[in-house]
Amino acid sequence: MSKTTTIKDIAKAADVSIATVSRVINQSENVKPELAERVMSAVKKLNYSPNAVARSLKNSKTAVVAYLVSNISDPFFITIGRGIEAYIQNYGYNLMVCSIGHSKERERDYLRILQGKKVDGMIINTTGYNDDLISGLSRKIPVVLSNRRINDGNFIGDFVDQENVGDAYALTNQLLMNGHKRIALVNGPEHVSTAYERYRGFCSAMREADLTVDATYPYQYSNTFTTQTGYDGVRVLMSLPDPPTAFVFASSELAFGGMRYFVQKGIRVPQDVSFVCIGDLINRDLLYTQPTLSSVNLHGMGERMAELLLERIQAEAAIPNREVRFSSTILQGNSVQSIV
């Protein structure tokens, strides 16, 4: 077997995913016969030994990957976590999930504990408050950043997220095209890259419509990416003398909080107010109000994070920092009404 031949080469030659190759090698029953045949043909052609995977696993310290997440109750991160777990299990790894709860101190404590436990790698959805610590750890332990980058030039690792700027831009345009001008943005913490990028996309769309969004713009509210922030943001903004006619929620959790306020106060959607949100909602098709939103393949995103991390864990040479962005699809709902 050529030393340069990897499971990734097999996947490319067979035109299948790395996960499919792994399932075939591990003799999983959940593979279509035609796909299995293509994989085994590529294995034979490239003279690849499936035992290479087993050999690489023997070198791992614990066969444990840690997933640190800011809000474990958020379906967004739950779905990503399922993708991570589904992928790494094909390679004999187990997933340890750590709920940070938006706490700088809890994140710091977990990072130090995990370093002591000698986990093989970490996928981190950071609070944005421990950049220096994460950067230092990245020089000792393979790290992939989930949906939030860190501002430290010494960081070594990868970053995976969706197209935040484009998603916010497209959704804001949905409201502008329907005549809305008093558009509110309910967002996450300003220091987090996800919130900043979504703010940029919102501002860009508004600017093209000759609407200026700056520090004095009254229709904006930011705090944590939680349902409580969504609720509080709508409560504050709807109490203005000239309340917004529409909202952009920068996450599905924020949207749930806003929807709760609308229901409690008898505010009709879209008759009284319109809204859009970034991120999918659980059982959206069962909701009476089906928001217009941006949907991304979160399970696939988790799998990609896991793939990048395992490549770092098993690499014999240094890997340059990589960034992967997932494109979203705009799903039309019934939450927007034209006021033209």
Short mmCIF file of C-alpha atoms in Angstrom, two decimals:
data_model
loop_
_atom_site.label_atom_id
_atom_site.label_comp_id
_atom_site.label_asym_id
_atom_site.label_seq_id
_atom_site.Cartn_x
_atom_site.Cartn_y
_atom_site.Cartn_z
CA MET A 1 0.00 0.00 0.00
CA SER A 2 1.26 3.45 -0.85
CA LYS A 3 1.98 5.51 2.26
CA THR A 4 0.10 8.43 0.74
CA THR A 5 -3.09 6.48 0.13
CA THR A 6 -5.79 7.38 2.65
CA ILE A 7 -9.43 6.65 3.26
CA LYS A 8 -10.10 10.04 1.68
CA ASP A 9 -8.44 8.83 -1.53
CA ILE A 10 -10.72 5.80 -1.56
CA ALA A 11 -13.78 7.99 -1.14
CA LYS A 12 -12.71 10.20 -4.03
CA ALA A 13 -11.97 7.25 -6.32
CA ALA A 14 -15.33 5.63 -5.52
CA ASP A 15 -17.20 8.95 -5.65
CA VAL A 16 -18.72 8.44 -2.20
CA SER A 17 -18.37 10.06 1.21
CA ILE A 18 -15.63 9.15 3.67
CA ALA A 19 -18.35 7.94 6.05
CA THR A 20 -19.59 5.51 3.37
CA VAL A 21 -16.08 4.14 2.90
CA SER A 22 -15.78 3.64 6.64
CA ARG A 23 -19.11 1.82 6.82
CA VAL A 24 -18.07 -0.52 4.02
CA ILE A 25 -14.69 -1.20 5.66
CA ASN A 26 -16.42 -1.92 8.97
CA GLN A 27 -18.96 -4.15 7.19
CA SER A 28 -21.98 -2.10 8.19
CA GLU A 29 -25.31 -3.28 6.83
CA ASN A 30 -26.46 0.29 6.12
CA VAL A 31 -24.76 0.58 2.73
CA LYS A 32 -26.33 0.02 -0.66
CA PRO A 33 -24.74 -2.95 -2.51
CA GLU A 34 -23.78 -0.82 -5.52
CA LEU A 35 -21.96 1.67 -3.26
CA ALA A 36 -20.18 -1.11 -1.40
CA GLU A 37 -19.05 -2.59 -4.71
CA ARG A 38 -17.63 0.77 -5.85
CA VAL A 39 -15.76 1.19 -2.58
CA MET A 40 -14.23 -2.28 -2.64
CA SER A 41 -13.26 -1.80 -6.28
CA ALA A 42 -11.41 1.42 -5.32
CA VAL A 43 -9.79 -0.35 -2.35
CA LYS A 44 -8.47 -3.06 -4.65
CA LYS A 45 -7.39 -0.61 -7.34
CA LEU A 46 -5.42 1.58 -4.92
CA ASN A 47 -4.11 -1.44 -2.98
CA TYR A 48 -5.49 0.05 0.23
CA SER A 49 -5.46 -1.91 3.49
CA PRO A 50 -8.47 -1.22 5.74
CA ASN A 51 -6.21 -2.07 8.66
CA ALA A 52 -4.72 1.40 8.25
CA VAL A 53 -7.72 2.78 10.10
CA ALA A 54 -7.24 0.32 12.94
CA ARG A 55 -3.54 1.18 13.17
CA SER A 56 -4.30 4.87 13.42
CA LEU A 57 -6.83 4.25 16.18
CA LYS A 58 -4.28 2.33 18.23
CA ASN A 59 -2.19 5.47 18.42
CA SER A 60 -5.00 7.56 19.94
CA LYS A 61 -4.81 8.24 23.67
CA THR A 62 -8.43 7.91 24.69
CA ALA A 63 -10.56 7.59 21.51
CA VAL A 64 -12.67 10.43 22.94
CA VAL A 65 -13.63 13.67 21.18
CA ALA A 66 -15.09 16.54 23.24
CA TYR A 67 -17.85 18.82 21.95
CA LEU A 68 -18.13 22.05 23.94
CA VAL A 69 -21.34 23.88 23.16
CA SER A 70 -22.73 27.18 24.41
CA ASN A 71 -26.37 26.06 24.63
CA ILE A 72 -27.05 22.32 24.69
CA SER A 73 -30.83 22.91 24.66
CA ASP A 74 -30.65 24.62 21.27
CA PRO A 75 -31.77 22.18 18.50
CA PHE A 76 -29.22 23.88 16.23
CA PHE A 77 -26.32 22.51 18.28
CA ILE A 78 -28.04 19.23 19.11
CA THR A 79 -28.29 18.44 15.39
CA ILE A 80 -24.66 19.37 14.79
CA GLY A 81 -23.69 17.14 17.71
CA ARG A 82 -25.57 14.22 16.20
CA GLY A 83 -23.65 14.70 12.97
CA ILE A 84 -20.35 14.73 14.85
CA GLU A 85 -21.23 11.58 16.78
CA ALA A 86 -22.50 9.71 13.72
CA TYR A 87 -19.23 10.37 11.92
CA ILE A 88 -16.69 9.63 14.65
CA GLN A 89 -18.40 6.39 15.67
CA ASN A 90 -17.41 4.97 12.30
CA TYR A 91 -13.80 5.32 13.43
CA GLY A 92 -14.17 3.94 16.94
CA TYR A 93 -14.33 7.30 18.73
CA ASN A 94 -16.79 8.37 21.42
CA LEU A 95 -18.27 11.82 21.93
CA MET A 96 -18.20 13.74 25.21
CA VAL A 97 -20.61 16.70 25.27
CA CYS A 98 -19.92 19.63 27.60
CA SER A 99 -22.56 22.33 28.09
CA ILE A 100 -20.91 25.71 28.62
CA GLY A 101 -24.12 27.63 29.21
CA HIS A 102 -22.71 30.91 27.81
CA SER A 103 -20.40 31.06 30.86
CA LYS A 104 -16.80 32.21 30.52
CA GLU A 105 -15.88 30.46 33.77
CA ARG A 106 -17.56 27.17 32.91
CA GLU A 107 -15.91 27.11 29.49
CA ARG A 108 -12.51 27.78 31.03
CA ASP A 109 -12.99 25.03 33.62
CA TYR A 110 -14.08 22.50 31.01
CA LEU A 111 -11.13 23.31 28.76
CA ARG A 112 -8.68 22.71 31.61
CA ILE A 113 -10.41 19.51 32.72
CA LEU A 114 -10.46 18.12 29.19
CA GLN A 115 -6.80 18.88 28.71
CA GLY A 116 -6.08 16.86 31.86
CA LYS A 117 -8.27 14.01 30.63
CA LYS A 118 -6.17 13.94 27.45
CA VAL A 119 -9.06 13.83 25.01
CA ASP A 120 -7.90 13.31 21.45
CA GLY A 121 -9.52 16.46 20.08
CA MET A 122 -12.08 19.19 20.69
CA ILE A 123 -14.89 20.77 18.69
CA ILE A 124 -15.65 24.08 20.39
CA ASN A 125 -18.62 26.43 20.10
CA THR A 126 -16.94 29.08 22.19
CA THR A 127 -18.38 31.81 24.40
CA GLY A 128 -15.87 34.20 22.83
CA TYR A 129 -14.30 35.02 26.21
CA ASN A 130 -11.43 32.51 26.36
CA ASP A 131 -9.68 33.04 23.03
CA ASP A 132 -6.18 33.00 24.50
CA LEU A 133 -6.77 29.74 26.36
CA ILE A 134 -8.27 28.04 23.29
CA SER A 135 -5.41 29.28 21.14
CA GLY A 136 -2.89 27.84 23.58
CA LEU A 137 -4.68 24.49 23.72
CA SER A 138 -4.84 24.32 19.94
CA ARG A 139 -1.05 24.00 19.90
CA LYS A 140 -1.31 20.82 21.99
CA ILE A 141 -4.67 19.29 21.06
CA PRO A 142 -6.42 19.20 17.65
CA VAL A 143 -9.26 21.75 17.62
CA VAL A 144 -12.12 22.63 15.28
CA LEU A 145 -14.20 25.74 15.97
CA SER A 146 -17.95 25.30 15.58
CA ASN A 147 -19.81 28.37 14.26
CA ARG A 148 -17.77 30.89 16.23
CA ARG A 149 -14.23 31.91 15.37
CA ILE A 150 -11.73 33.31 17.86
CA ASN A 151 -9.71 36.48 17.53
CA ASP A 152 -6.23 35.11 18.05
CA GLY A 153 -3.65 34.89 15.30
CA ASN A 154 -1.84 32.05 17.08
CA PHE A 155 -4.78 29.65 16.85
CA ILE A 156 -4.11 26.35 15.06
CA GLY A 157 -7.12 24.49 13.74
CA ASP A 158 -10.19 24.70 11.56
CA PHE A 159 -13.41 26.70 11.50
CA VAL A 160 -16.83 25.58 10.20
CA ASP A 161 -19.91 27.78 9.90
CA GLN A 162 -22.69 28.82 7.55
CA GLU A 163 -22.79 31.90 5.31
CA ASN A 164 -23.95 34.27 8.05
CA VAL A 165 -23.57 37.52 6.12
CA GLY A 166 -25.40 36.17 3.08
CA ASP A 167 -28.19 34.60 5.13
CA ALA A 168 -28.93 37.81 7.04
CA TYR A 169 -28.73 39.84 3.83
CA ALA A 170 -31.16 37.58 1.95
CA LEU A 171 -33.70 37.42 4.75
CA THR A 172 -33.62 41.17 5.37
CA ASN A 173 -34.26 41.66 1.67
CA GLN A 174 -37.36 39.48 1.99
CA LEU A 175 -38.81 42.13 4.30
CA LEU A 176 -37.57 45.11 2.29
CA MET A 177 -39.13 43.75 -0.90
CA ASN A 178 -42.46 43.61 0.91
CA GLY A 179 -42.32 47.28 1.81
CA HIS A 180 -41.01 47.10 5.37
CA LYS A 181 -38.65 49.86 6.50
CA ARG A 182 -38.93 49.79 10.30
CA ILE A 183 -37.13 46.46 10.51
CA ALA A 184 -35.73 45.28 13.85
CA LEU A 185 -32.77 42.98 14.36
CA VAL A 186 -32.76 40.76 17.45
CA ASN A 187 -29.26 39.35 17.71
CA GLY A 188 -26.79 37.46 19.88
CA PRO A 189 -23.78 38.90 21.74
CA GLU A 190 -21.91 41.52 19.73
CA HIS A 191 -18.44 40.10 20.49
CA VAL A 192 -19.28 36.70 18.92
CA SER A 193 -18.36 36.33 15.24
CA THR A 194 -21.72 34.75 14.34
CA ALA A 195 -23.68 37.73 15.66
CA TYR A 196 -21.28 40.24 14.10
CA GLU A 197 -21.50 38.63 10.66
CA ARG A 198 -25.29 38.50 10.78
CA TYR A 199 -25.32 42.16 11.80
CA ARG A 200 -23.13 42.95 8.78
CA GLY A 201 -25.53 41.17 6.44
CA PHE A 202 -28.50 43.03 7.94
CA CYS A 203 -26.73 46.38 7.62
CA SER A 204 -25.71 45.67 4.03
CA ALA A 205 -29.28 44.97 2.91
CA MET A 206 -30.62 48.00 4.76
CA ARG A 207 -27.93 50.25 3.29
CA GLU A 208 -28.84 49.21 -0.25
CA ALA A 209 -32.39 50.32 0.56
CA ASP A 210 -31.04 53.72 1.73
CA LEU A 211 -31.69 52.87 5.38
CA THR A 212 -28.80 53.56 7.74
CA VAL A 213 -28.10 51.23 10.63
CA ASP A 214 -25.62 52.59 13.17
CA ALA A 215 -25.33 52.96 16.94
CA THR A 216 -28.35 55.28 16.96
CA TYR A 217 -30.63 52.93 15.00
CA PRO A 218 -33.53 52.29 17.40
CA TYR A 219 -34.65 48.90 16.11
CA GLN A 220 -31.90 46.62 17.38
CA TYR A 221 -31.47 44.46 20.44
CA SER A 222 -28.66 42.05 21.33
CA ASN A 223 -27.81 39.71 24.17
CA THR A 224 -27.39 35.93 24.28
CA PHE A 225 -28.63 33.53 21.58
CA THR A 226 -31.52 32.33 23.78
CA THR A 227 -35.32 32.31 23.79
CA GLN A 228 -35.26 34.78 26.68
CA THR A 229 -33.34 37.31 24.60
CA GLY A 230 -35.85 36.85 21.77
CA TYR A 231 -38.72 37.47 24.16
CA ASP A 232 -37.08 40.47 25.83
CA GLY A 233 -35.99 41.97 22.53
CA VAL A 234 -39.49 41.94 21.09
CA ARG A 235 -40.96 43.26 24.34
CA VAL A 236 -38.57 46.23 24.37
CA LEU A 237 -38.80 47.04 20.68
CA MET A 238 -42.60 46.72 20.46
CA SER A 239 -42.90 49.26 23.28
CA LEU A 240 -41.28 52.00 21.15
CA PRO A 241 -43.49 54.94 20.07
CA ASP A 242 -43.19 53.73 16.46
CA PRO A 243 -42.67 49.98 16.83
CA PRO A 244 -41.11 47.92 14.05
CA THR A 245 -43.33 46.38 11.41
CA ALA A 246 -40.97 43.44 10.98
CA PHE A 247 -38.24 41.51 12.77
CA VAL A 248 -35.11 39.65 11.72
CA PHE A 249 -34.25 37.06 14.37
CA ALA A 250 -30.60 36.05 14.15
CA SER A 251 -31.27 32.48 15.35
CA SER A 252 -34.12 30.02 15.75
CA GLU A 253 -33.92 30.27 19.55
CA LEU A 254 -34.37 34.03 19.32
CA ALA A 255 -37.32 33.49 16.99
CA PHE A 256 -38.99 31.10 19.45
CA GLY A 257 -38.70 33.72 22.17
CA GLY A 258 -40.17 36.39 19.93
CA MET A 259 -43.03 34.13 18.85
CA ARG A 260 -43.83 33.45 22.50
CA TYR A 261 -44.23 37.18 23.10
CA PHE A 262 -46.43 37.58 20.03
CA VAL A 263 -48.73 34.80 21.23
CA GLN A 264 -48.94 36.08 24.80
CA LYS A 265 -49.78 39.62 23.72
CA GLY A 266 -52.18 38.65 20.95
CA ILE A 267 -49.96 40.13 18.23
CA ARG A 268 -50.94 38.50 14.94
CA VAL A 269 -48.34 37.28 12.46
CA PRO A 270 -48.18 38.48 9.73
CA GLN A 271 -51.22 40.77 10.00
CA ASP A 272 -49.74 42.91 12.80
CA VAL A 273 -46.04 42.16 12.42
CA SER A 274 -43.85 40.15 10.05
CA PHE A 275 -40.66 38.26 10.83
CA VAL A 276 -37.92 36.06 9.38
CA CYS A 277 -35.21 34.07 11.11
CA ILE A 278 -31.80 32.57 10.51
CA GLY A 279 -31.91 28.86 11.26
CA ASP A 280 -34.48 26.12 11.00
CA LEU A 281 -37.27 25.50 13.53
CA ILE A 282 -38.18 22.07 14.87
CA ASN A 283 -41.36 20.69 13.30
CA ARG A 284 -41.80 23.85 11.28
CA ASP A 285 -44.45 22.17 9.12
CA LEU A 286 -46.65 21.67 12.20
CA LEU A 287 -46.64 25.33 13.19
CA TYR A 288 -49.59 27.55 12.36
CA THR A 289 -47.10 30.33 11.69
CA GLN A 290 -44.36 28.94 9.46
CA PRO A 291 -41.51 31.45 9.42
CA THR A 292 -39.59 32.40 6.32
CA LEU A 293 -36.08 31.28 7.24
CA SER A 294 -32.65 30.11 6.11
CA SER A 295 -32.06 26.38 6.46
CA VAL A 296 -28.64 24.72 6.45
CA ASN A 297 -27.57 21.07 6.59
CA LEU A 298 -26.62 20.99 10.27
CA HIS A 299 -26.06 17.22 10.39
CA GLY A 300 -23.71 17.52 7.44
CA MET A 301 -22.00 20.44 9.13
CA GLY A 302 -21.34 18.28 12.18
CA GLU A 303 -19.98 15.48 10.02
CA ARG A 304 -17.62 17.92 8.31
CA MET A 305 -16.35 19.22 11.65
CA ALA A 306 -15.70 15.65 12.73
CA GLU A 307 -13.92 14.83 9.48
CA LEU A 308 -11.60 17.82 9.82
CA LEU A 309 -10.86 16.96 13.45
CA LEU A 310 -10.05 13.31 12.77
CA GLU A 311 -7.76 14.35 9.95
CA ARG A 312 -5.86 16.50 12.46
CA ILE A 313 -5.80 13.74 15.07
CA GLN A 314 -4.40 11.19 12.63
CA ALA A 315 -2.12 13.52 10.65
CA GLU A 316 1.61 12.85 10.72
CA ALA A 317 2.46 16.37 9.52
CA ALA A 318 1.14 19.85 10.27
CA ILE A 319 -2.11 20.87 8.54
CA PRO A 320 -2.74 24.53 7.64
CA ASN A 321 -5.76 26.26 9.17
CA ARG A 322 -8.92 25.62 7.14
CA GLU A 323 -12.30 27.35 6.91
CA VAL A 324 -15.49 25.71 5.62
CA ARG A 325 -18.75 27.57 4.97
CA PHE A 326 -22.07 25.84 4.34
CA SER A 327 -24.61 27.46 2.03
CA SER A 328 -28.20 27.85 3.19
CA THR A 329 -31.56 27.56 1.46
CA ILE A 330 -34.24 30.21 1.97
CA LEU A 331 -37.53 28.50 2.82
CA GLN A 332 -40.62 30.62 2.25
CA GLY A 333 -43.25 30.61 4.99
CA ASN A 334 -46.32 32.64 5.92
CA SER A 335 -44.69 35.03 8.40
CA VAL A 336 -44.21 37.96 6.00
CA GLN A 337 -46.95 40.27 4.75
CA SER A 338 -46.59 42.96 2.13
CA ILE A 339 -47.31 46.52 3.29
CA VAL A 340 -46.55 48.17 -0.05
#
